């Protein structure tokens, strides 16, 4: 579950809990520079391609292909 801009993994808390209770393994990664700390200036030069590359690495490490759910920019 990929969050949108100006959000973080926390936006999926309730939704992810429902999927977990149904037996799904759920990942809610934080997009680069979208943590609880103040974003660094590098956020202004980060592109959607950068986020996609980060997610591609995460997905490559998974045992099975994921079902992706995205919100806003995460979609």
Coordinates of N, CA and C in Angstrom, one line a residue:
X1 N 0.9 -1.2 0.0 CA 0.0 0.0 0.0 C 0.9 1.2 0.0
X2 N 0.8 2.0 -1.1 CA 1.7 3.2 -1.3 C 0.9 4.5 -1.0
X3 N 1.4 5.2 0.0 CA 0.8 6.5 0.4 C 1.0 7.6 -0.7
X4 N 0.3 8.6 -0.5 CA 0.4 9.8 -1.4 C 1.4 10.8 -0.9
X5 N 1.5 11.9 -1.6 CA 2.3 13.0 -1.2 C 1.9 13.7 0.1
X6 N 2.8 14.2 0.8 CA 2.6 14.9 2.1 C 1.9 14.0 3.1
X7 N 2.0 12.6 2.9 CA 1.5 11.6 3.9 C 2.6 10.7 4.2
X8 N 2.3 9.6 4.9 CA 3.2 8.6 5.2 C 2.4 7.3 5.4
X9 N 3.1 6.2 5.7 CA 2.5 4.9 5.8 C 1.3 4.9 6.8
X10 N 1.3 5.8 7.7 CA 0.2 5.8 8.7 C -1.2 6.0 8.1
X11 N -1.3 6.6 6.9 CA -2.6 6.7 6.3 C -3.3 5.4 6.0
X12 N -2.5 4.3 5.9 CA -3.0 3.0 5.6 C -3.3 2.2 6.9
X13 N -3.1 2.7 8.1 CA -3.2 1.9 9.3 C -4.5 1.1 9.4
X14 N -5.6 1.8 9.3 CA -6.9 1.1 9.4 C -7.2 0.1 8.2
X15 N -6.9 0.6 7.1 CA -7.1 -0.3 5.9 C -6.2 -1.5 5.9
X16 N -4.9 -1.3 6.3 CA -3.9 -2.4 6.3 C -4.4 -3.4 7.4
X17 N -4.9 -2.9 8.5 CA -5.3 -3.8 9.6 C -6.4 -4.8 9.1
X18 N -7.3 -4.3 8.3 CA -8.4 -5.1 7.7 C -7.8 -6.2 6.8
X19 N -6.8 -5.8 6.0 CA -6.2 -6.8 5.1 C -5.4 -7.8 5.9
X20 N -4.7 -7.4 6.9 CA -3.9 -8.3 7.7 C -4.8 -9.3 8.4
X21 N -6.0 -8.8 9.0 CA -6.9 -9.7 9.7 C -7.5 -10.7 8.7
X22 N -7.5 -10.4 7.4 CA -8.0 -11.3 6.4 C -6.9 -12.3 5.9
X23 N -5.7 -12.2 6.5 CA -4.6 -13.1 6.2 C -3.6 -12.6 5.2
X24 N -3.7 -11.4 4.7 CA -2.8 -10.9 3.8 C -1.5 -10.3 4.5
X25 N -0.4 -10.5 3.8 CA 0.8 -9.8 4.3 C 0.8 -8.4 3.7
X26 N 1.0 -7.4 4.5 CA 0.8 -6.0 4.0 C 2.1 -5.3 4.3
X27 N 2.6 -4.6 3.3 CA 3.7 -3.6 3.4 C 3.2 -2.2 3.2
X28 N 3.6 -1.3 4.0 CA 3.3 0.1 3.8 C 4.5 0.9 3.9
X29 N 5.4 0.9 2.9 CA 6.6 1.6 2.9 C 6.5 3.1 2.9
X30 N 7.5 3.8 3.5 CA 7.5 5.2 3.4 C 8.2 5.6 2.2
X31 N 7.6 6.5 1.4 CA 8.3 7.0 0.2 C 9.5 7.9 0.7
X32 N 10.5 8.0 -0.1 CA 11.7 8.8 0.2 C 11.3 10.2 0.6
X33 N 11.9 10.6 1.7 CA 11.7 12.0 2.3 C 10.2 12.2 2.8
X34 N 9.5 11.2 3.0 CA 8.1 11.3 3.6 C 8.0 10.7 5.0
X35 N 9.0 10.9 5.8 CA 9.0 10.4 7.1 C 8.4 11.5 8.1
X36 N 8.5 11.3 9.4 CA 8.0 12.2 10.3 C 8.8 13.5 10.5
X37 N 10.1 13.4 10.0 CA 11.0 14.6 10.2 C 10.7 15.6 9.1
X38 N 11.2 16.8 9.3 CA 11.0 17.8 8.2 C 11.7 17.4 7.0
X39 N 11.1 17.5 5.8 CA 11.7 17.0 4.6 C 12.9 17.8 4.2
X40 N 14.0 17.2 3.7 CA 15.2 17.9 3.3 C 15.0 18.6 2.0
X41 N 15.9 19.5 1.6 CA 15.8 20.2 0.3 C 15.8 19.3 -0.8
X42 N 16.4 18.1 -0.7 CA 16.4 17.1 -1.8 C 15.1 16.7 -2.2
X43 N 14.0 16.8 -1.4 CA 12.7 16.5 -1.8 C 12.3 17.2 -3.1
X44 N 12.7 18.4 -3.2 CA 12.3 19.2 -4.4 C 12.9 18.7 -5.7
X45 N 13.9 17.8 -5.6 CA 14.5 17.3 -6.8 C 14.3 15.8 -7.0
X46 N 13.4 15.3 -6.1 CA 13.0 13.8 -6.2 C 11.9 13.7 -7.1
X47 N 12.0 12.7 -8.0 CA 11.0 12.5 -9.1 C 10.2 11.2 -8.8
X48 N 9.1 11.1 -9.6 CA 8.3 9.9 -9.5 C 9.1 8.7 -9.9
X49 N 10.1 8.9 -10.8 CA 11.0 7.8 -11.2 C 11.9 7.3 -10.0
X50 N 12.2 8.3 -9.1 CA 13.0 7.9 -8.0 C 12.2 7.0 -7.0
X51 N 10.9 7.4 -6.8 CA 10.0 6.6 -6.0 C 9.8 5.2 -6.6
X52 N 9.6 5.2 -7.9 CA 9.4 3.9 -8.6 C 10.6 3.0 -8.4
X53 N 11.8 3.6 -8.6 CA 13.0 2.8 -8.4 C 13.1 2.2 -7.0
X54 N 12.8 3.0 -6.0 CA 12.8 2.6 -4.6 C 11.8 1.4 -4.4
X55 N 10.6 1.6 -5.0 CA 9.6 0.5 -4.8 C 10.0 -0.7 -5.6
X56 N 10.6 -0.5 -6.7 CA 11.1 -1.7 -7.5 C 12.1 -2.6 -6.7
X57 N 13.0 -1.9 -6.0 CA 13.9 -2.7 -5.1 C 13.2 -3.5 -4.1
X58 N 12.2 -2.8 -3.4 CA 11.4 -3.5 -2.4 C 10.6 -4.7 -3.0
X59 N 10.0 -4.5 -4.1 CA 9.2 -5.5 -4.8 C 10.2 -6.7 -5.2
X60 N 11.3 -6.4 -5.7 CA 12.3 -7.4 -6.1 C 12.7 -8.4 -5.0
X61 N 12.6 -7.9 -3.8 CA 13.0 -8.7 -2.6 C 11.9 -9.5 -2.1
X62 N 10.7 -9.3 -2.6 CA 9.5 -10.1 -2.2 C 9.5 -11.5 -2.8
X63 N 8.9 -12.4 -2.0 CA 8.8 -13.8 -2.5 C 7.8 -14.0 -3.6
X64 N 6.7 -13.3 -3.5 CA 5.7 -13.4 -4.6 C 5.4 -11.9 -5.1
X65 N 4.9 -11.9 -6.3 CA 4.5 -10.5 -6.8 C 3.4 -9.9 -5.9
X66 N 3.5 -8.6 -5.7 CA 2.5 -8.0 -4.8 C 1.3 -7.5 -5.6
X67 N 0.2 -7.3 -4.8 CA -0.9 -6.5 -5.3 C -0.7 -5.1 -4.8
X68 N -0.6 -4.1 -5.7 CA -0.3 -2.8 -5.3 C -1.6 -2.0 -5.1
X69 N -1.7 -1.2 -4.1 CA -2.8 -0.3 -3.8 C -2.1 1.1 -3.6
X70 N -2.5 2.1 -4.3 CA -1.9 3.4 -4.1 C -2.9 4.5 -3.9
X71 N -2.5 5.5 -3.2 CA -3.4 6.7 -2.9 C -2.7 7.9 -3.5
X72 N -3.4 8.7 -4.3 CA -2.9 9.9 -4.8 C -1.6 9.7 -5.5
X73 N -0.5 10.4 -5.1 CA 0.8 10.3 -5.8 C 1.3 8.8 -5.8
X74 N 0.9 8.1 -4.7 CA 1.3 6.7 -4.6 C 0.6 5.8 -5.6
X75 N -0.4 6.3 -6.3 CA -1.2 5.5 -7.2 C -0.5 5.5 -8.6

